[in-house]
mmCIF file of C-alpha atoms in Angstrom:
data_model
loop_
_atom_site.group_PDB
_atom_site.id
_atom_site.type_symbol
_atom_site.label_atom_id
_atom_site.label_comp_id
_atom_site.label_asym_id
_atom_site.label_seq_id
_atom_site.Cartn_x
_atom_site.Cartn_y
_atom_site.Cartn_z
ATOM 1 C CA UNK G 1 131.081 103.544 138.733
ATOM 2 C CA UNK G 2 130.818 105.687 135.319
ATOM 3 C CA UNK G 3 128.999 103.579 132.514
ATOM 4 C CA UNK G 4 130.246 104.073 128.833
ATOM 5 C CA UNK G 5 126.924 104.580 126.894
ATOM 6 C CA UNK G 6 128.479 104.382 123.709
ATOM 7 C CA UNK G 7 129.685 100.834 124.281
ATOM 8 C CA UNK G 8 126.273 99.692 125.472
ATOM 9 C CA UNK G 9 124.676 101.412 122.463
ATOM 10 C CA UNK G 10 126.973 99.607 120.355
ATOM 11 C CA UNK G 11 125.980 96.190 122.317
ATOM 12 C CA UNK G 12 122.549 96.500 121.947
ATOM 13 C CA UNK G 13 122.640 97.370 118.404
ATOM 14 C CA UNK G 14 124.600 94.518 117.283
ATOM 15 C CA UNK G 15 121.873 92.414 119.812
ATOM 16 C CA UNK G 16 119.210 93.494 117.818
ATOM 17 C CA UNK G 17 120.854 92.590 114.642
ATOM 18 C CA UNK G 18 121.591 89.002 115.817
ATOM 19 C CA UNK G 19 117.983 88.653 117.223
ATOM 20 C CA UNK G 20 116.724 90.039 113.489
ATOM 21 C CA UNK G 21 118.930 87.345 111.622
ATOM 22 C CA UNK G 22 117.792 84.440 113.769
ATOM 23 C CA UNK G 23 114.266 85.574 113.193
ATOM 24 C CA UNK G 24 114.662 85.338 109.920
ATOM 25 C CA UNK G 25 116.664 81.950 109.649
ATOM 26 C CA UNK G 26 113.810 80.627 112.117
ATOM 27 C CA UNK G 27 111.339 81.419 109.751
ATOM 28 C CA UNK G 28 109.120 83.222 112.236
ATOM 29 C CA UNK G 29 106.867 84.918 109.544
ATOM 30 C CA UNK G 30 103.440 84.782 110.922
ATOM 31 C CA UNK G 31 101.655 88.025 111.249
ATOM 32 C CA UNK G 32 102.224 89.738 114.543
ATOM 33 C CA UNK G 33 99.866 92.175 116.427
ATOM 34 C CA UNK G 34 99.621 95.924 116.031
ATOM 35 C CA UNK G 35 101.526 96.229 119.583
ATOM 36 C CA UNK G 36 104.081 93.678 118.620
ATOM 37 C CA UNK G 37 105.504 95.065 115.321
ATOM 38 C CA UNK G 38 108.843 93.595 114.121
ATOM 39 C CA UNK G 39 111.499 95.990 113.486
ATOM 40 C CA UNK G 40 111.147 96.453 109.704
ATOM 41 C CA UNK G 41 107.807 97.647 110.347
ATOM 42 C CA UNK G 42 107.086 101.720 111.009
ATOM 43 C CA UNK G 43 103.934 103.848 110.911
ATOM 44 C CA UNK G 44 103.853 106.574 108.442
ATOM 45 C CA UNK G 45 101.426 109.263 108.126
ATOM 46 C CA UNK G 46 100.057 109.783 104.225
ATOM 47 C CA UNK G 47 97.489 112.715 103.375
ATOM 48 C CA UNK G 48 94.945 110.579 100.808
ATOM 49 C CA UNK G 49 94.050 112.399 97.535
ATOM 50 C CA UNK G 50 90.914 112.749 96.244
ATOM 51 C CA UNK G 51 89.220 109.509 94.072
ATOM 52 C CA UNK G 52 85.617 109.117 94.284
ATOM 53 C CA UNK G 53 82.685 109.297 96.892
ATOM 54 C CA UNK G 54 80.090 106.460 96.954
ATOM 55 C CA UNK G 55 76.551 107.059 98.384
ATOM 56 C CA UNK G 56 75.233 104.291 100.476
ATOM 57 C CA UNK G 57 72.794 102.734 103.547
ATOM 58 C CA UNK G 58 73.585 101.289 106.865
ATOM 59 C CA UNK G 59 71.088 98.431 106.898
ATOM 60 C CA UNK G 60 70.823 98.481 110.787
ATOM 61 C CA UNK G 61 69.522 101.937 111.384
ATOM 62 C CA UNK G 62 68.916 103.186 107.284
ATOM 63 C CA UNK G 63 71.402 105.843 107.566
ATOM 64 C CA UNK G 64 73.256 107.313 104.932
ATOM 65 C CA UNK G 65 76.702 106.435 104.862
ATOM 66 C CA UNK G 66 79.159 108.152 102.054
ATOM 67 C CA UNK G 67 82.583 106.426 101.213
ATOM 68 C CA UNK G 68 85.622 108.276 100.253
ATOM 69 C CA UNK G 69 87.597 106.100 98.082
ATOM 70 C CA UNK G 70 90.864 107.828 98.088
ATOM 71 C CA UNK G 71 94.115 107.638 96.480
ATOM 72 C CA UNK G 72 97.828 107.448 97.880
ATOM 73 C CA UNK G 73 101.112 106.501 96.107
ATOM 74 C CA UNK G 74 102.087 105.214 99.609
ATOM 75 C CA UNK G 75 99.759 102.331 99.841
ATOM 76 C CA UNK G 76 101.260 99.274 98.024
ATOM 77 C CA UNK G 77 99.507 98.298 94.791
ATOM 78 C CA UNK G 78 97.589 95.097 94.454
ATOM 79 C CA UNK G 79 99.280 92.110 92.549
ATOM 80 C CA UNK G 80 98.814 92.507 88.634
ATOM 81 C CA UNK G 81 95.019 91.696 87.535
ATOM 82 C CA UNK G 82 94.122 91.656 83.741
ATOM 83 C CA UNK G 83 90.151 92.446 83.159
ATOM 84 C CA UNK G 84 90.087 88.664 81.610
ATOM 85 C CA UNK G 85 91.716 87.499 85.041
ATOM 86 C CA UNK G 86 88.850 89.834 87.090
ATOM 87 C CA UNK G 87 85.879 88.577 85.121
ATOM 88 C CA UNK G 88 87.575 84.609 85.938
ATOM 89 C CA UNK G 89 87.743 85.693 89.425
ATOM 90 C CA UNK G 90 84.035 87.137 90.114
ATOM 91 C CA UNK G 91 82.863 83.942 88.751
ATOM 92 C CA UNK G 92 85.111 81.831 91.156
ATOM 93 C CA UNK G 93 84.107 80.172 94.255
ATOM 94 C CA UNK G 94 86.247 82.493 96.578
ATOM 95 C CA UNK G 95 87.292 86.045 94.966
ATOM 96 C CA UNK G 96 88.481 87.191 98.014
ATOM 97 C CA UNK G 97 91.579 85.176 97.255
ATOM 98 C CA UNK G 98 92.594 88.347 95.536
ATOM 99 C CA UNK G 99 93.682 91.070 98.150
ATOM 100 C CA UNK G 100 93.629 94.923 97.550
ATOM 101 C CA UNK G 101 95.674 96.782 99.911
ATOM 102 C CA UNK G 102 93.629 99.695 101.768
ATOM 103 C CA UNK G 103 93.763 101.751 104.615
ATOM 104 C CA UNK G 104 90.094 101.852 106.391
ATOM 105 C CA UNK G 105 89.753 105.300 108.153
ATOM 106 C CA UNK G 106 87.379 105.702 111.485
ATOM 107 C CA UNK G 107 84.033 107.074 110.654
ATOM 108 C CA UNK G 108 83.554 111.134 110.832
ATOM 109 C CA UNK G 109 80.261 112.952 110.860
ATOM 110 C CA UNK G 110 79.802 115.568 108.134
ATOM 111 C CA UNK G 111 76.897 117.317 106.623
ATOM 112 C CA UNK G 112 75.489 116.446 103.231
ATOM 113 C CA UNK G 113 74.140 119.012 100.657
ATOM 114 C CA UNK G 114 70.872 118.946 102.780
ATOM 115 C CA UNK G 115 72.760 119.980 105.836
ATOM 116 C CA UNK G 116 71.805 116.782 107.435
ATOM 117 C CA UNK G 117 74.147 115.116 109.250
ATOM 118 C CA UNK G 118 75.704 111.821 107.874
ATOM 119 C CA UNK G 119 78.581 109.237 108.451
ATOM 120 C CA UNK G 120 82.046 109.130 106.359
ATOM 121 C CA UNK G 121 84.367 106.648 105.986
ATOM 122 C CA UNK G 122 87.581 107.116 104.186
ATOM 123 C CA UNK G 123 89.746 104.710 102.404
ATOM 124 C CA UNK G 124 92.595 104.946 100.549
ATOM 125 C CA UNK G 125 94.349 102.823 97.958
ATOM 126 C CA UNK G 126 97.074 103.069 95.770
ATOM 127 C CA UNK G 127 96.841 105.533 93.111
ATOM 128 C CA UNK G 128 97.459 103.782 89.842
ATOM 129 C CA UNK G 129 95.530 100.879 91.154
ATOM 130 C CA UNK G 130 92.712 103.333 91.325
ATOM 131 C CA UNK G 131 93.100 105.006 88.053
ATOM 132 C CA UNK G 132 93.095 101.543 86.786
ATOM 133 C CA UNK G 133 89.607 101.390 88.502
ATOM 134 C CA UNK G 134 88.180 104.087 86.024
ATOM 135 C CA UNK G 135 87.203 100.779 83.814
ATOM 136 C CA UNK G 136 83.714 100.300 84.578
ATOM 137 C CA UNK G 137 84.340 96.491 85.324
ATOM 138 C CA UNK G 138 87.318 97.410 87.835
ATOM 139 C CA UNK G 139 85.342 100.318 89.202
ATOM 140 C CA UNK G 140 82.294 97.611 90.196
ATOM 141 C CA UNK G 141 85.240 95.401 91.636
ATOM 142 C CA UNK G 142 86.939 98.087 93.435
ATOM 143 C CA UNK G 143 83.399 99.460 95.482
ATOM 144 C CA UNK G 144 82.359 95.779 96.278
ATOM 145 C CA UNK G 145 85.987 95.335 98.110
ATOM 146 C CA UNK G 146 85.881 98.573 99.859
ATOM 147 C CA UNK G 147 82.499 97.944 101.142
ATOM 148 C CA UNK G 148 83.427 94.415 102.366
ATOM 149 C CA UNK G 149 86.602 95.875 104.011
ATOM 150 C CA UNK G 150 84.530 97.951 106.094
ATOM 151 C CA UNK G 151 81.774 95.395 106.692
ATOM 152 C CA UNK G 152 84.346 93.168 108.041
ATOM 153 C CA UNK G 153 86.618 95.809 110.280
ATOM 154 C CA UNK G 154 83.385 97.878 111.547
ATOM 155 C CA UNK G 155 81.215 94.756 112.022
ATOM 156 C CA UNK G 156 78.174 96.745 110.017
ATOM 157 C CA UNK G 157 76.267 95.927 107.041
ATOM 158 C CA UNK G 158 76.131 98.272 104.029
ATOM 159 C CA UNK G 159 73.641 98.235 101.255
ATOM 160 C CA UNK G 160 74.776 97.389 97.826
ATOM 161 C CA UNK G 161 72.605 99.824 96.277
ATOM 162 C CA UNK G 162 75.221 102.605 95.906
ATOM 163 C CA UNK G 163 75.566 105.683 94.011
ATOM 164 C CA UNK G 164 78.703 107.439 92.274
ATOM 165 C CA UNK G 165 78.464 111.218 93.085
ATOM 166 C CA UNK G 166 79.424 112.940 90.030
ATOM 167 C CA UNK G 167 79.890 116.098 90.930
ATOM 168 C CA UNK G 168 82.217 116.059 93.789
ATOM 169 C CA UNK G 169 85.150 113.271 94.680
ATOM 170 C CA UNK G 170 84.704 113.492 98.401
ATOM 171 C CA UNK G 171 82.380 114.210 101.132
ATOM 172 C CA UNK G 172 83.560 116.628 104.022
ATOM 173 C CA UNK G 173 87.270 116.552 104.596
ATOM 174 C CA UNK G 174 89.943 114.753 103.957
ATOM 175 C CA UNK G 175 92.261 113.981 106.830
ATOM 176 C CA UNK G 176 95.777 112.034 107.590
ATOM 177 C CA UNK G 177 95.975 108.784 108.021
ATOM 178 C CA UNK G 178 98.599 106.164 109.881
ATOM 179 C CA UNK G 179 99.632 103.318 107.768
ATOM 180 C CA UNK G 180 101.874 100.660 108.725
ATOM 181 C CA UNK G 181 105.047 100.206 106.177
ATOM 182 C CA UNK G 182 107.764 97.685 105.933
ATOM 183 C CA UNK G 183 111.296 98.842 105.257
ATOM 184 C CA UNK G 184 112.557 97.735 102.079
ATOM 185 C CA UNK G 185 116.177 96.535 101.048
ATOM 186 C CA UNK G 186 118.379 99.087 100.015
ATOM 187 C CA UNK G 187 118.085 98.457 96.211
ATOM 188 C CA UNK G 188 120.250 100.629 93.623
ATOM 189 C CA UNK G 189 119.943 100.780 89.822
ATOM 190 C CA UNK G 190 123.373 98.940 88.359
ATOM 191 C CA UNK G 191 124.423 100.614 85.355
ATOM 192 C CA UNK G 192 124.514 98.333 82.398
ATOM 193 C CA UNK G 193 128.206 99.171 81.342
ATOM 194 C CA UNK G 194 129.116 98.307 85.126
ATOM 195 C CA UNK G 195 127.544 94.893 84.329
ATOM 196 C CA UNK G 196 129.619 94.405 81.260
ATOM 197 C CA UNK G 197 133.025 95.129 82.888
ATOM 198 C CA UNK G 198 132.491 93.032 86.084
ATOM 199 C CA UNK G 199 135.968 91.921 87.118
ATOM 200 C CA UNK G 200 136.715 88.231 86.454
ATOM 201 C CA UNK G 201 137.713 87.886 90.058
ATOM 202 C CA UNK G 202 134.280 88.501 91.360
ATOM 203 C CA UNK G 203 133.014 85.014 92.709
ATOM 204 C CA UNK G 204 129.475 83.508 93.139
ATOM 205 C CA UNK G 205 128.711 83.647 96.923
ATOM 206 C CA UNK G 206 127.120 80.318 98.658
ATOM 207 C CA UNK G 207 123.596 80.679 99.038
ATOM 208 C CA UNK G 208 120.623 78.686 99.873
ATOM 209 C CA UNK G 209 116.727 79.311 99.059
ATOM 210 C CA UNK G 210 113.990 78.435 101.241
ATOM 211 C CA UNK G 211 110.355 78.389 100.658
ATOM 212 C CA UNK G 212 107.813 78.980 103.744
ATOM 213 C CA UNK G 213 105.613 77.190 104.071
ATOM 214 C CA UNK G 214 107.761 74.218 102.973
ATOM 215 C CA UNK G 215 104.325 72.797 101.401
ATOM 216 C CA UNK G 216 101.189 74.234 99.908
ATOM 217 C CA UNK G 217 101.007 77.365 98.770
ATOM 218 C CA UNK G 218 104.013 79.345 98.875
ATOM 219 C CA UNK G 219 103.744 82.715 100.968
ATOM 220 C CA UNK G 220 107.344 83.400 101.468
ATOM 221 C CA UNK G 221 110.939 82.773 99.980
ATOM 222 C CA UNK G 222 113.955 83.147 102.398
ATOM 223 C CA UNK G 223 117.363 83.775 100.561
ATOM 224 C CA UNK G 224 120.329 83.468 102.822
ATOM 225 C CA UNK G 225 123.617 84.492 100.958
ATOM 226 C CA UNK G 226 126.899 84.044 102.937
ATOM 227 C CA UNK G 227 129.502 86.904 102.434
ATOM 228 C CA UNK G 228 132.662 86.298 104.218
ATOM 229 C CA UNK G 229 134.704 89.300 103.983
ATOM 230 C CA UNK G 230 132.324 91.946 103.765
ATOM 231 C CA UNK G 231 132.516 94.158 106.650
ATOM 232 C CA UNK G 232 129.799 96.324 105.975
ATOM 233 C CA UNK G 233 126.255 96.964 104.095
ATOM 234 C CA UNK G 234 127.650 99.905 102.503
ATOM 235 C CA UNK G 235 129.819 97.774 99.848
ATOM 236 C CA UNK G 236 126.550 95.911 98.589
ATOM 237 C CA UNK G 237 124.496 96.629 95.608
ATOM 238 C CA UNK G 238 121.330 94.841 95.703
ATOM 239 C CA UNK G 239 118.753 94.758 92.612
ATOM 240 C CA UNK G 240 115.627 92.961 93.370
ATOM 241 C CA UNK G 241 113.253 92.357 90.497
ATOM 242 C CA UNK G 242 109.788 90.473 90.338
ATOM 243 C CA UNK G 243 111.756 87.192 89.456
ATOM 244 C CA UNK G 244 115.332 87.815 89.717
ATOM 245 C CA UNK G 245 117.891 88.877 92.333
ATOM 246 C CA UNK G 246 121.393 90.721 91.185
ATOM 247 C CA UNK G 247 123.788 91.073 94.085
ATOM 248 C CA UNK G 248 127.589 92.689 93.768
ATOM 249 C CA UNK G 249 129.752 93.365 96.862
ATOM 250 C CA UNK G 250 132.363 95.622 96.227
ATOM 251 C CA UNK G 251 135.242 95.819 95.870
ATOM 252 C CA UNK G 252 135.099 92.650 93.285
ATOM 253 C CA UNK G 253 134.258 90.342 96.246
ATOM 254 C CA UNK G 254 130.963 88.714 95.010
ATOM 255 C CA UNK G 255 128.476 88.389 92.237
ATOM 256 C CA UNK G 256 125.171 86.792 92.450
ATOM 257 C CA UNK G 257 122.558 86.492 89.639
ATOM 258 C CA UNK G 258 119.504 84.346 90.562
ATOM 259 C CA UNK G 259 115.985 83.804 89.314
ATOM 260 C CA UNK G 260 113.319 82.839 91.538
ATOM 261 C CA UNK G 261 111.044 80.092 91.046
ATOM 262 C CA UNK G 262 108.234 82.326 91.895
ATOM 263 C CA UNK G 263 107.060 85.999 91.063
ATOM 264 C CA UNK G 264 107.772 88.045 94.254
ATOM 265 C CA UNK G 265 106.520 91.426 95.657
ATOM 266 C CA UNK G 266 109.072 93.786 95.875
ATOM 267 C CA UNK G 267 107.280 96.321 97.887
ATOM 268 C CA UNK G 268 107.023 93.461 100.701
ATOM 269 C CA UNK G 269 110.061 92.385 100.448
ATOM 270 C CA UNK G 270 113.177 93.272 103.129
ATOM 271 C CA UNK G 271 116.924 92.374 103.992
ATOM 272 C CA UNK G 272 118.873 92.570 106.984
ATOM 273 C CA UNK G 273 123.069 92.091 106.651
ATOM 274 C CA UNK G 274 124.624 90.911 109.849
ATOM 275 C CA UNK G 275 127.960 92.326 109.974
ATOM 276 C CA UNK G 276 128.685 89.812 112.918
ATOM 277 C CA UNK G 277 127.827 86.748 110.783
ATOM 278 C CA UNK G 278 128.327 88.253 107.281
ATOM 279 C CA UNK G 279 125.224 86.483 105.941
ATOM 280 C CA UNK G 280 122.815 88.687 104.010
ATOM 281 C CA UNK G 281 119.140 86.968 104.668
ATOM 282 C CA UNK G 282 116.107 88.158 102.717
ATOM 283 C CA UNK G 283 112.306 87.690 103.290
ATOM 284 C CA UNK G 284 110.791 87.920 99.572
ATOM 285 C CA UNK G 285 106.850 87.872 99.968
ATOM 286 C CA UNK G 286 105.565 85.786 96.890
ATOM 287 C CA UNK G 287 103.290 87.634 94.757
ATOM 288 C CA UNK G 288 100.113 85.432 94.118
ATOM 289 C CA UNK G 289 99.075 86.115 90.270
ATOM 290 C CA UNK G 290 95.654 84.997 89.239
#
């Protein structure tokens, strides 16, 4: 008996969509291991750009180690941080609460200026944040978290007696790195004129907003918006700001404009519309402001 593969593909796609929806409703937001990434996570190769090179020592064998601190716009930036807040952070009991997203590369052997073998690590951070770290205080902080990141990942101990190379931005060669990124909601700009002529017949949809975890410091907001009659995500125009969500369902079905009780990180938020249930669930990562 022959099988209609197109029907099977459609059924499997719908089943996958339903599973995603149920996963969001159950708030299973725990971090998953690298071999079980949720569908919203994908791998991406990035080519880092030169930044600065730091020389230090491995305290286990007293061998020279060079750290190439590179930059790329593909790496998400950390939450905004002023110089005053950074001073408070460094004086706090637990400065590790502030996380700097970075990609830590594997060790590779290179030759230094004296033709001696040395070990080099490549670290990639957000380009805009790297430019901010030209400030001496931020630069000191960046180097500290970079060395700590290498120590934690590779179970090593590095000297804090470091030297920033003035005449070169990296040691050896820079290679592509494989990073994991989350797919983002389809966010489009809404013209101000379009907002002004919003038809009166557009109604506010029913929605609920959940906090995860329900007690303690919030990590996520889950917004669930009921959109009966919306047959395709193509008719949805979603604009997600730091503290605001604006949604229009065309043609003139729904209009929603709400503010969040917390600041959210747009880069690490996701949405998946279910055509079967006609519900738009969104997982919004709370930005931890200091």
